[in-house]
PDB file of C-alpha atoms in Angstrom:
ATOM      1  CA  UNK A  30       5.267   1.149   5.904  1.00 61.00           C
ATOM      2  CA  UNK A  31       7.500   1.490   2.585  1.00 64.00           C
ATOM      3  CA  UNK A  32       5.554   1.890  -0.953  1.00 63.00           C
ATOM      4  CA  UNK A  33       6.991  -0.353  -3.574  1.00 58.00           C
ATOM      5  CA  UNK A  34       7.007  -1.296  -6.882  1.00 58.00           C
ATOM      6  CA  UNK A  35       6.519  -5.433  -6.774  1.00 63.00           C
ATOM      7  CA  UNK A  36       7.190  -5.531 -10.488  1.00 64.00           C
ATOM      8  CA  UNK A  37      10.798  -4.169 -10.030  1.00 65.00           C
ATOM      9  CA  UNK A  38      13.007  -6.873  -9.076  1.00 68.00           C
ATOM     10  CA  UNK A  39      16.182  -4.993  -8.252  1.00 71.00           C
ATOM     11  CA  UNK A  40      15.156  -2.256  -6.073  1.00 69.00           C
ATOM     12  CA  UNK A  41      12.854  -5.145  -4.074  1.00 69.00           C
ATOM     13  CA  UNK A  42      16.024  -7.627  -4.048  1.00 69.00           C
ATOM     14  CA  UNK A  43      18.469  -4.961  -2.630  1.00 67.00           C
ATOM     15  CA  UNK A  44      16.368  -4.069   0.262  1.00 67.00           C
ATOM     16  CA  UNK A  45      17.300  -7.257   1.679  1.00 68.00           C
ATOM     17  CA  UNK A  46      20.587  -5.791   2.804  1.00 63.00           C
ATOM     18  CA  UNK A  47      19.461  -2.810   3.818  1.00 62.00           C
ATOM     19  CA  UNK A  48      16.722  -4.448   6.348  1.00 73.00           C
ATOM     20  CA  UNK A  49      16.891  -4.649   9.690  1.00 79.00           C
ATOM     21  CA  UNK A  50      16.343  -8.064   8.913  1.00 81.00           C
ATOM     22  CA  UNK A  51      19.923  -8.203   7.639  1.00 81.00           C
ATOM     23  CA  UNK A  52      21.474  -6.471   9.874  1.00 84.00           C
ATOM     24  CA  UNK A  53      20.309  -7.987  13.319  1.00 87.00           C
ATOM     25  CA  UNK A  54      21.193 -11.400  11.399  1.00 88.00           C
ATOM     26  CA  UNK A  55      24.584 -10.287  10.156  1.00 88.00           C
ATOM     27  CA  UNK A  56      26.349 -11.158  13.570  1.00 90.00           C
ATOM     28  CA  UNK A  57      24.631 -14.644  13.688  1.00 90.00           C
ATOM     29  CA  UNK A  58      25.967 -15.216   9.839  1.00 91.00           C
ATOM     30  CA  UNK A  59      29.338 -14.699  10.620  1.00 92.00           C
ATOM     31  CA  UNK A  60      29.220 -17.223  13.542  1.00 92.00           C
ATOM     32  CA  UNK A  61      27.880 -19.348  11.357  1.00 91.00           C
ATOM     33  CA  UNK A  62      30.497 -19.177   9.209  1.00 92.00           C
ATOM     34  CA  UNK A  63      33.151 -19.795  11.719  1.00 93.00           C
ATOM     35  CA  UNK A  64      31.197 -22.633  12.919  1.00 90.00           C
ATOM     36  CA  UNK A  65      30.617 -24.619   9.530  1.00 90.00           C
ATOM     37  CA  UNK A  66      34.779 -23.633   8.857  1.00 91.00           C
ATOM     38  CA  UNK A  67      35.974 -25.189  12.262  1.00 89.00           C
ATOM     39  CA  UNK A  68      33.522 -28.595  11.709  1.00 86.00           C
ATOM     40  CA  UNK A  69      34.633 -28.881   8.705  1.00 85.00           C
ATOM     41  CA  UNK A  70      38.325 -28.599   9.315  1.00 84.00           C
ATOM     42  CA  UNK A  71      38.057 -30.707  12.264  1.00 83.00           C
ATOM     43  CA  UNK A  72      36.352 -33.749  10.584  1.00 77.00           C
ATOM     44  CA  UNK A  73      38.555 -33.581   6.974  1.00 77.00           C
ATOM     45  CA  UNK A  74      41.840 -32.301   8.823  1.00 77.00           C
ATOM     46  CA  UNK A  75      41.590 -33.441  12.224  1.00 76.00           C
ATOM     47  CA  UNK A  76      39.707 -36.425  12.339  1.00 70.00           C
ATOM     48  CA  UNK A  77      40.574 -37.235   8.474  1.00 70.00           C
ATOM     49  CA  UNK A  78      36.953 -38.607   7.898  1.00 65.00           C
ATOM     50  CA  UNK A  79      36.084 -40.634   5.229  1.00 60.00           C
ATOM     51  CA  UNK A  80      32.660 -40.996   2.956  1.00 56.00           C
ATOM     52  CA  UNK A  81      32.506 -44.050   4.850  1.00 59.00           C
ATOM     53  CA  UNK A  82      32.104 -42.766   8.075  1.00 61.00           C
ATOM     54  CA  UNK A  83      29.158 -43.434   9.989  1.00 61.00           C
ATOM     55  CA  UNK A  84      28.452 -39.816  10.670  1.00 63.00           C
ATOM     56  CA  UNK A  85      27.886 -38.498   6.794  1.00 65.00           C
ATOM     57  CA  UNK A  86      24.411 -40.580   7.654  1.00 68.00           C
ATOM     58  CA  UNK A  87      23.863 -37.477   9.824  1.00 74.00           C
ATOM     59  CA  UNK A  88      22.025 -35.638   7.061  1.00 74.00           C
ATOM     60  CA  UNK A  89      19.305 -38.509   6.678  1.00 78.00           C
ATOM     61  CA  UNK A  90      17.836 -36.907  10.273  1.00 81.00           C
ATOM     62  CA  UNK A  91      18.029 -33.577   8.802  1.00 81.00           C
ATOM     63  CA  UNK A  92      16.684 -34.381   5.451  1.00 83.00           C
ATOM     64  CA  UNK A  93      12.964 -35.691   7.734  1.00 85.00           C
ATOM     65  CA  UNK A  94      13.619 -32.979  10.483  1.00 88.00           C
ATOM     66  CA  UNK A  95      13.605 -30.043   7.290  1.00 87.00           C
ATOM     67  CA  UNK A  96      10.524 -30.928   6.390  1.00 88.00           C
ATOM     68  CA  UNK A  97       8.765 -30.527   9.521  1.00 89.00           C
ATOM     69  CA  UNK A  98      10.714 -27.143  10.173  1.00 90.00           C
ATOM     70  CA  UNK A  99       9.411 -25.888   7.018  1.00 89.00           C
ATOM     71  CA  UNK A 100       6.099 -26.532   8.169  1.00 90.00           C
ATOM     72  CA  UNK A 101       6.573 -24.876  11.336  1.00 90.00           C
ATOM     73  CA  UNK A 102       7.659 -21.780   9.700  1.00 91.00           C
ATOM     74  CA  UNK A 103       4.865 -21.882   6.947  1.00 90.00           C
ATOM     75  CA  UNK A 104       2.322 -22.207   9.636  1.00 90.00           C
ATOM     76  CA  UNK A 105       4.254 -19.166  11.760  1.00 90.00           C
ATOM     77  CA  UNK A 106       4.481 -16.672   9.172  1.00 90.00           C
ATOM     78  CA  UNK A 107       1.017 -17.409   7.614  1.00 91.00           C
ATOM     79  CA  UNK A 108      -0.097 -16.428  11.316  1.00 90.00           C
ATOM     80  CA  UNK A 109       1.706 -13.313  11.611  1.00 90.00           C
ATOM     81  CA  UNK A 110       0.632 -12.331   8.265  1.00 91.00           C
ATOM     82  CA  UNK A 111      -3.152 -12.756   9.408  1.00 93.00           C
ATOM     83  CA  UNK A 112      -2.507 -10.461  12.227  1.00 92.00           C
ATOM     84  CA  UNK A 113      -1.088  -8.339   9.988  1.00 92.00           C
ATOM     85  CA  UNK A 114      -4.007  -8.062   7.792  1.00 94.00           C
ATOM     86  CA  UNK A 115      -6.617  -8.193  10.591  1.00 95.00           C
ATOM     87  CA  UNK A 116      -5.481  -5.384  11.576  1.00 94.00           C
ATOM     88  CA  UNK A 117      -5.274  -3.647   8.388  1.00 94.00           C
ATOM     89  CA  UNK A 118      -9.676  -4.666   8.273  1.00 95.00           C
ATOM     90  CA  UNK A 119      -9.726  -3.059  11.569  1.00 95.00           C
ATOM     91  CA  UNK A 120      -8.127   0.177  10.717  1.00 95.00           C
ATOM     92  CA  UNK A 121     -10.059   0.362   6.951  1.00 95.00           C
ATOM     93  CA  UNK A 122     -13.148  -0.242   9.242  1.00 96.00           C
ATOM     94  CA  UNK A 123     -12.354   2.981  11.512  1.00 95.00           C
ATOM     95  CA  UNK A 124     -12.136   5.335   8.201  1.00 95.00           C
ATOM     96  CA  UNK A 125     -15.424   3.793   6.766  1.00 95.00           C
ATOM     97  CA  UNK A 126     -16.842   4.409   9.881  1.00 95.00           C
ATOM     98  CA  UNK A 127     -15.609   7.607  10.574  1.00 94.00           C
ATOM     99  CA  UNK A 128     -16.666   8.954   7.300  1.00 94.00           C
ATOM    100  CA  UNK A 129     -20.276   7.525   7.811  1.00 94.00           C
ATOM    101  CA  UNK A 130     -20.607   8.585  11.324  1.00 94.00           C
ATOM    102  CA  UNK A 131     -19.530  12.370   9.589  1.00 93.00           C
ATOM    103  CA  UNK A 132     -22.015  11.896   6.601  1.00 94.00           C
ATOM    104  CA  UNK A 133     -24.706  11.041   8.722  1.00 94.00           C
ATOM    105  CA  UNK A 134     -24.010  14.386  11.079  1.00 93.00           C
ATOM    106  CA  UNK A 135     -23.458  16.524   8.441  1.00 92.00           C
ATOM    107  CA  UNK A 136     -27.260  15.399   7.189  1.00 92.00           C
ATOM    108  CA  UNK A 137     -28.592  15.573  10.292  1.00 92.00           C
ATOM    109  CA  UNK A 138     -27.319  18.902  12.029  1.00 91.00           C
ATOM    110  CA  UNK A 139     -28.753  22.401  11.226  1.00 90.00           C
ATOM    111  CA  UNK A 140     -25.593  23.933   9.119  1.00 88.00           C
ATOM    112  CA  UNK A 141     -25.874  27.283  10.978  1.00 89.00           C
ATOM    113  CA  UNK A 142     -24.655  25.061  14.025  1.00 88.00           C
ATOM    114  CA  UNK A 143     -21.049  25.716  13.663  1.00 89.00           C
ATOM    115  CA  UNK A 144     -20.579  24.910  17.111  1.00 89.00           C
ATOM    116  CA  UNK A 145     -21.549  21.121  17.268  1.00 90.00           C
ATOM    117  CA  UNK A 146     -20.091  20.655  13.954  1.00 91.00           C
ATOM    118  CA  UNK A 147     -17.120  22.047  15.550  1.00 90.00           C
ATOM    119  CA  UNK A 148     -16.997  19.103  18.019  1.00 92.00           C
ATOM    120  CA  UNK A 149     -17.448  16.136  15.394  1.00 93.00           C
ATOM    121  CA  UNK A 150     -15.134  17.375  13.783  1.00 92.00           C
ATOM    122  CA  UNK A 151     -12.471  17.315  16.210  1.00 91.00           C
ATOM    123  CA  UNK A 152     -13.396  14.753  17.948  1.00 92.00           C
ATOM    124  CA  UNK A 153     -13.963  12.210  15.309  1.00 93.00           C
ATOM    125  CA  UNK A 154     -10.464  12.147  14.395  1.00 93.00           C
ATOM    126  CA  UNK A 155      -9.038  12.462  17.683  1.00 92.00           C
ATOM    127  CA  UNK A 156     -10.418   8.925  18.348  1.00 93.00           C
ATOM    128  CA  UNK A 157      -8.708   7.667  15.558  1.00 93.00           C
ATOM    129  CA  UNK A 158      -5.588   9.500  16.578  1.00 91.00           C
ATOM    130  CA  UNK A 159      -5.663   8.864  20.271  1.00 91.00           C
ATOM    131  CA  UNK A 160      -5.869   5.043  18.892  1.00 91.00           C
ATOM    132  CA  UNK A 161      -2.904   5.387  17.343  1.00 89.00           C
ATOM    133  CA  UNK A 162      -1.099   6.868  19.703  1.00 87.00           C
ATOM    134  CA  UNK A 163      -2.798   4.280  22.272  1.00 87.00           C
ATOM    135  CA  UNK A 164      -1.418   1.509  20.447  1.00 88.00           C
ATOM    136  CA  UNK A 165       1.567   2.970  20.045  1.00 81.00           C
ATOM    137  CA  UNK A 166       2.304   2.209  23.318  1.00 64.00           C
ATOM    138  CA  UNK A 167       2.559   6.159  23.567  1.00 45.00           C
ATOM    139  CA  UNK A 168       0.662   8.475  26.237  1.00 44.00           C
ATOM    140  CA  UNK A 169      -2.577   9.500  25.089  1.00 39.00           C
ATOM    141  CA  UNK A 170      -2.162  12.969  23.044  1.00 45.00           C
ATOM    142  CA  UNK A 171      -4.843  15.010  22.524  1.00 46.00           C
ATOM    143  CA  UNK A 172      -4.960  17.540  19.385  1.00 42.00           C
ATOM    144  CA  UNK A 173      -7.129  20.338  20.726  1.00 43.00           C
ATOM    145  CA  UNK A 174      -7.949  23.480  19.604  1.00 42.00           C
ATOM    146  CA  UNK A 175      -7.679  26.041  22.822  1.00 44.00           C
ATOM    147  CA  UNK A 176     -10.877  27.631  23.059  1.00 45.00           C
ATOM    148  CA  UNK A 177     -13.476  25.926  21.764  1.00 52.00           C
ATOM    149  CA  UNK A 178     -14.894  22.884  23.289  1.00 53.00           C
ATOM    150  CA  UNK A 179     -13.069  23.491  26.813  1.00 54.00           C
ATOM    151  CA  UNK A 180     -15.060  19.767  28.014  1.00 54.00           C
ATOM    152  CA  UNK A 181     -12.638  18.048  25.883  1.00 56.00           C
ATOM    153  CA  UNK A 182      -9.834  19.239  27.629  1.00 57.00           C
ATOM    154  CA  UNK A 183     -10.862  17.329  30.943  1.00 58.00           C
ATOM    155  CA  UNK A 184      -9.629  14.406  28.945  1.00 59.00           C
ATOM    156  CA  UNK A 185      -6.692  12.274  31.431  1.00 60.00           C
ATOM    157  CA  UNK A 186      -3.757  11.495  29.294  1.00 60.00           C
ATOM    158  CA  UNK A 187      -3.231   8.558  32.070  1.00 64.00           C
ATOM    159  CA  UNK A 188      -6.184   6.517  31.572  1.00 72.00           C
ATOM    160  CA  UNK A 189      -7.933   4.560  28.451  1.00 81.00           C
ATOM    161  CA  UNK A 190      -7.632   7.341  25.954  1.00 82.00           C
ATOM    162  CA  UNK A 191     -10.227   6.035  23.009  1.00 89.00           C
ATOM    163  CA  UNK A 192     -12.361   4.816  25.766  1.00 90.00           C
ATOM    164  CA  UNK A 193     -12.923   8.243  26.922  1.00 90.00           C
ATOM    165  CA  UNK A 194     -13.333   9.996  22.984  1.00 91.00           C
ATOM    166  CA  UNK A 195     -15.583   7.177  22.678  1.00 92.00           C
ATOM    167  CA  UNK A 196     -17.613   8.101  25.862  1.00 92.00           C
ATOM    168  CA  UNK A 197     -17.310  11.990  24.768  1.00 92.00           C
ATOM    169  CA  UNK A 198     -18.519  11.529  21.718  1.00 93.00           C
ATOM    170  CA  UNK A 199     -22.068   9.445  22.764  1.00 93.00           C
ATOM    171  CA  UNK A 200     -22.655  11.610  25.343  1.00 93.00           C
ATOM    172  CA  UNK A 201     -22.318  14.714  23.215  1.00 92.00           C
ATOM    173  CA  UNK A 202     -25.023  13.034  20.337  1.00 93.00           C
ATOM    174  CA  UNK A 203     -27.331  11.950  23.139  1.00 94.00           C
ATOM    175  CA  UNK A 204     -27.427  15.361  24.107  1.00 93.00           C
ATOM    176  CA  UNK A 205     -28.190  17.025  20.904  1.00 92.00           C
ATOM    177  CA  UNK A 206     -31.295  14.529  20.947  1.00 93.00           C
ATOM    178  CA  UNK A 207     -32.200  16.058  24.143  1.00 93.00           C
ATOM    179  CA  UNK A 208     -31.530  19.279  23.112  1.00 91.00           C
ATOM    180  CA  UNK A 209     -33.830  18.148  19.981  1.00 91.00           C
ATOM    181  CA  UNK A 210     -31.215  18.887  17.551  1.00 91.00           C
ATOM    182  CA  UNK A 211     -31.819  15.316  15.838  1.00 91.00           C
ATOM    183  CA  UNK A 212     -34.982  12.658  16.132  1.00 91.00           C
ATOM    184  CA  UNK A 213     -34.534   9.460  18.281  1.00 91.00           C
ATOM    185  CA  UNK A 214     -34.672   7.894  14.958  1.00 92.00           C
ATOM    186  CA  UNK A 215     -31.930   9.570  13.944  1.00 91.00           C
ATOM    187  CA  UNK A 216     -30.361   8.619  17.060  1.00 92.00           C
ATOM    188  CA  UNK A 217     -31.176   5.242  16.536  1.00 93.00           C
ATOM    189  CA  UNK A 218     -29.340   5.958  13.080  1.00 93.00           C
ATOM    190  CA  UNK A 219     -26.242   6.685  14.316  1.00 93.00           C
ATOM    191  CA  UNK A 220     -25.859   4.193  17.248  1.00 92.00           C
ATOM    192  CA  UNK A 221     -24.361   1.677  14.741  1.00 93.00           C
ATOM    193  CA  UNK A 222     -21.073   3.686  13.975  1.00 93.00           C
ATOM    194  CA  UNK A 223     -20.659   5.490  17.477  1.00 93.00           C
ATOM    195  CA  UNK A 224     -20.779   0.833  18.768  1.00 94.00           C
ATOM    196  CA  UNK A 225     -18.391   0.297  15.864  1.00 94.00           C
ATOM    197  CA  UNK A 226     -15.589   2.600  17.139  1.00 93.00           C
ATOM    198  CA  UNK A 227     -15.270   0.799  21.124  1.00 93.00           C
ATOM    199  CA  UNK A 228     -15.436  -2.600  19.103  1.00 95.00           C
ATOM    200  CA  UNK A 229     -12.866  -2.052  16.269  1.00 95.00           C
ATOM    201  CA  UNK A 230     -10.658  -0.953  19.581  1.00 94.00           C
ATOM    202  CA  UNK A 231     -11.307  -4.221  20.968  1.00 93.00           C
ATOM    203  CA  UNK A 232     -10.112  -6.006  18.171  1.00 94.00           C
ATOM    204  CA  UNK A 233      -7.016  -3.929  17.530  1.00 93.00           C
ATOM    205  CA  UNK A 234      -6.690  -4.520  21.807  1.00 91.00           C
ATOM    206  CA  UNK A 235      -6.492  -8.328  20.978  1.00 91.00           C
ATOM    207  CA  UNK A 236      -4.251  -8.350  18.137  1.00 91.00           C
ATOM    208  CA  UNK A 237      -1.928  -6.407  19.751  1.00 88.00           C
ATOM    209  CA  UNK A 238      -1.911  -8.107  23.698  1.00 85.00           C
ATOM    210  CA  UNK A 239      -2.007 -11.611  22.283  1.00 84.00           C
ATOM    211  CA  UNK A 240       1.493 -12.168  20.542  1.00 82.00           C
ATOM    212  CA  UNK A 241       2.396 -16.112  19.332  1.00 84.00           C
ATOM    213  CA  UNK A 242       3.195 -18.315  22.760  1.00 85.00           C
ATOM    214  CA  UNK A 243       6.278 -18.002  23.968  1.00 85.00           C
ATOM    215  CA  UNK A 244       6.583 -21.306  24.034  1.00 87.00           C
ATOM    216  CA  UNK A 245       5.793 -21.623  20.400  1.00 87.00           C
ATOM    217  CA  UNK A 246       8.531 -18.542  19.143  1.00 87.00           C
ATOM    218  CA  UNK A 247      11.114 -20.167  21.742  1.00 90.00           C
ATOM    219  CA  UNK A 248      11.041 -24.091  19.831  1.00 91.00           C
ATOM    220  CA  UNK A 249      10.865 -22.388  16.558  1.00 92.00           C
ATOM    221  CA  UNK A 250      14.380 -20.463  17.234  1.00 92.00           C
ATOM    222  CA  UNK A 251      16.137 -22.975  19.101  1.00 93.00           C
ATOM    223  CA  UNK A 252      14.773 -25.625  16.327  1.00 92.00           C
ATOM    224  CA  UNK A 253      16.835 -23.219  13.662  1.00 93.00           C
ATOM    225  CA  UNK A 254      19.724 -22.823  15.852  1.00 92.00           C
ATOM    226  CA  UNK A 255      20.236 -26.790  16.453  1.00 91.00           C
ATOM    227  CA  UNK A 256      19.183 -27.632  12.749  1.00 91.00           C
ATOM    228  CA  UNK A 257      21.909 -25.620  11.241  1.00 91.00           C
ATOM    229  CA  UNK A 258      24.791 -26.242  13.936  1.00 89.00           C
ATOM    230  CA  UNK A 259      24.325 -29.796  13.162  1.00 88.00           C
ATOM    231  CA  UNK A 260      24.094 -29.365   9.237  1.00 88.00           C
ATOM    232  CA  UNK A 261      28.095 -29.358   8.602  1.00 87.00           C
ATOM    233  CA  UNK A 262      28.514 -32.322  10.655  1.00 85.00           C
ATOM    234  CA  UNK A 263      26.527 -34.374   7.770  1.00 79.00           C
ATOM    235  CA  UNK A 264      26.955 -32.227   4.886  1.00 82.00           C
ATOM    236  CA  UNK A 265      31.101 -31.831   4.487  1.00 84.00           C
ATOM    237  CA  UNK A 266      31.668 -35.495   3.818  1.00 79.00           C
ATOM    238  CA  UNK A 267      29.392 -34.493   0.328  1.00 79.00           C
ATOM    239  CA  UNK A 268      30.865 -30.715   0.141  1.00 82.00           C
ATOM    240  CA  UNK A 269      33.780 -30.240   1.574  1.00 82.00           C
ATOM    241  CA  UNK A 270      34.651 -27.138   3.016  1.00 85.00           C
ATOM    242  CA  UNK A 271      31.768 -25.704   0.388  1.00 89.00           C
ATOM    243  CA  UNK A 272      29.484 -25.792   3.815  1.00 90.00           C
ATOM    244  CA  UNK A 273      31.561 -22.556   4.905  1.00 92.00           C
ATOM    245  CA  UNK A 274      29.036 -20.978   2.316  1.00 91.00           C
ATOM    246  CA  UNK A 275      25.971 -23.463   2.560  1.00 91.00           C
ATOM    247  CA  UNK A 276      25.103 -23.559   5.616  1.00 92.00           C
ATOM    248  CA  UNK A 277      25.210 -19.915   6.359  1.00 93.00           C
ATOM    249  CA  UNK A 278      22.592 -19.494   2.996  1.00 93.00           C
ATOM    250  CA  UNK A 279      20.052 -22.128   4.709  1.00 92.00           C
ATOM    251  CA  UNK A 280      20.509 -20.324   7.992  1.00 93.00           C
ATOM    252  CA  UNK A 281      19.647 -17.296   6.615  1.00 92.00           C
ATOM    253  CA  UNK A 282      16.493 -18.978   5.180  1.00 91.00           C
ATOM    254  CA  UNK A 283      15.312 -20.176   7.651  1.00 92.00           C
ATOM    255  CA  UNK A 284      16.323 -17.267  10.607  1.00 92.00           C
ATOM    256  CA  UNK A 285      14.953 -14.456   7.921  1.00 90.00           C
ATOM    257  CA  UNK A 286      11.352 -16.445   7.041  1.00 90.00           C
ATOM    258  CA  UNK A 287      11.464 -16.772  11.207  1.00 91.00           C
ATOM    259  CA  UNK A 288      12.108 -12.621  11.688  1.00 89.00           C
ATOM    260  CA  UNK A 289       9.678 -11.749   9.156  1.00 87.00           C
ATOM    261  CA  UNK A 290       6.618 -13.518  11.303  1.00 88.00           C
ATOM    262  CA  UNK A 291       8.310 -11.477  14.164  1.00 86.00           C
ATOM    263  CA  UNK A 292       8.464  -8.120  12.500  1.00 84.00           C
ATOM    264  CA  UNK A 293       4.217  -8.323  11.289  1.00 87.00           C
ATOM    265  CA  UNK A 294       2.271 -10.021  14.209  1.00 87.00           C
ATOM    266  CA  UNK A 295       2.399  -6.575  15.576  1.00 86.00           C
ATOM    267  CA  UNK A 296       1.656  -4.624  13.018  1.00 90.00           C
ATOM    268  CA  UNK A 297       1.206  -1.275  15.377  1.00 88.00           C
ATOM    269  CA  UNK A 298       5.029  -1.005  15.208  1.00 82.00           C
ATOM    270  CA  UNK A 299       7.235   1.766  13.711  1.00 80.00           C
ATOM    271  CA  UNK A 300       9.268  -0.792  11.541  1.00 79.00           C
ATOM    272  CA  UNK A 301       9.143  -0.646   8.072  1.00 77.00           C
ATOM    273  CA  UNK A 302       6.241  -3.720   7.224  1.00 80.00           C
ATOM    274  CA  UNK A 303       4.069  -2.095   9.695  1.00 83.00           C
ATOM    275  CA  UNK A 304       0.434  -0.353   9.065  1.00 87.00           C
ATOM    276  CA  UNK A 305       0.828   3.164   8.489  1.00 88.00           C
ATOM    277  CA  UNK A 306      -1.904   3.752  10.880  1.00 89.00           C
ATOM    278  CA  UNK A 307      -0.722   7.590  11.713  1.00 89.00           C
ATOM    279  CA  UNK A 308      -1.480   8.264   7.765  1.00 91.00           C
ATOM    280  CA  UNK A 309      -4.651   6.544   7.936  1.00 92.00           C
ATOM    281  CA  UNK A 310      -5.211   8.566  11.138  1.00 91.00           C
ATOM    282  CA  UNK A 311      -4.115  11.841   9.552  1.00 92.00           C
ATOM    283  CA  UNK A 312      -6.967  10.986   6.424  1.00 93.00           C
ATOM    284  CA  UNK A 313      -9.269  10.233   8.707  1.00 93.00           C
ATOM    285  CA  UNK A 314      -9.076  13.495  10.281  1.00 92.00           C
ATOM    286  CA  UNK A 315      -8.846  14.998   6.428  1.00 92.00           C
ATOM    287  CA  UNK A 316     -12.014  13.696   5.561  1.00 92.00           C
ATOM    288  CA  UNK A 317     -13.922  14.707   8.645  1.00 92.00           C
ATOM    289  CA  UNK A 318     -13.223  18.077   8.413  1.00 90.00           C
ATOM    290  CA  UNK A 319     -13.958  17.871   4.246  1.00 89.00           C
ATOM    291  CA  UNK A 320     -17.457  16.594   5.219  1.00 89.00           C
ATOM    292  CA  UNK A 321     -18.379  18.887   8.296  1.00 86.00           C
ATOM    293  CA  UNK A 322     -17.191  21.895   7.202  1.00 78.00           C
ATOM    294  CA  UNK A 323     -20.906  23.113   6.868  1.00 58.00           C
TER     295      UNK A 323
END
């Protein structure tokens, strides 16, 4: 995820070009281009067209048809953007639990017991980092120290990796109860946060393994594509050869307002408008060990 100034035009306007927004469209301009150019030169040279021509009427259908593209697109990237955000609740909801869940432990366990507070502390951030890497579409990794807490090791980079930190983690503070190292009402205490970290991975689950219909994405891009191939048809009996540099703008419009959706309804990525959830996770982790140092 980039920091940026919103109040400074000029550094905001040139990252346009430097996208990868740009760049994947760049081909698709040029073709466009060429496109608008040879209509255009077929219907003025060629077919030597007149304003009178039945086909200049063209641009009435794409005058109503605009309209209910720009809809479309409204609706898809106001979508994508709640995704987006969603997600961001989720992850702020991971280091507000995390640092209550640490709070609470640090009131509750005997600060001469360096080795529990050794495991919180590890293993409260390693959920948030095995989530990370877990929706990362990465293999479960595991930051372990090597000698302490040898149980954690047992952990199998193959299967559900927060499921089993989760799992670790509640059967470690249900046996401190045992052990009588906090009250059942303490337990009781802390069974909101340890629920909170399985659900907040169900939610992040959904957002990610539930991208827009196919269907949906596939009408929206081949709406684009036919809209604009179409445009010069209309549009050169009012601008002449003009369209080799109108068409191509409305294109990109429409194709870059289309991309964005793309780029933050999965806001796990790596790409630049993503969450920085590895920073988040790498605070998380800060905290923690701030809190349970004891």
């Amino acid at each position: 995820m980039i920091v940026y100034n919103p109040k400074d035009w000029s550094k905001t306007i040139s990252h346009i070009f430097t996208s990868k927004i740009f760049k994947r469209l760049l081909p698709y301009l040029i073709i466009s281009v060429l496109v608008s150019w040879a209509l255009a030169y077929y219907e003025l040279e060629y077919l030597k067209l007149s304003d009178k021509s039945w086909m200049r009427n063209i641009t009435t259908v794409h005058n109503l048809l605009g309209f209910v593209l720009s809809l479309l697109l409204v609706f898809r990237t106001n979508t994508a953007y709640d995704r987006w955000w969603e997600a961001r609740k989720q992850w702020g909801a991971l280091t507000n639990t995390s640092r209550i869940l640490a709070i609470k432990l640090n009131s509750f366990l005997d600060p001469e017991d360096k080795v529990t507070r050794s495991f919180y502390k590890k293993s409260i951030p390693l959920f948030a980092e095995t989530l990370f890497n877990y929706l990362r579409s990465d293999y479960t990794k595991f930051m372990l120290d090597e000698n302490d807490h040898p149980e954690l090791k047992d952990l199998d980079d193959k299967k559900h990796g927060p499921n089993q930190v989760a799992s670790l983690i509640y059967k470690k503070t249900n046996l401190i109860y045992k052990e009588g190292k906090i009250s059942g009402d303490q337990l009781i205490v802390l069974n909101k946060e340890l629920t909170a970290l399985t659900e907040i991975t169900g939610a992040c689950e959904r957002i990610k393994n539930t991208p827009i219909p196919l269907g949906y994405s596939a009408f929206i891009k081949t709406f684009i594509v036919l809209y604009t191939a179409t445009l010069p048809i209309g549009l050169v009996f009012s601008m002449g050869y003009f369209v080799v540099a109108a068409v191509p703008f409305i294109f990109y419009v429409l194709a870059t307002l289309e991309m964005i959706g793309e780029s933050i309804e999965d806001p796990f990525g790596k790409d630049s408008d993503d969450l920085p959830i590895d920073k988040i996770a790498a605070n998380i982790k800060k905290h923690t060990n701030e809190l349970l140092m004891g």
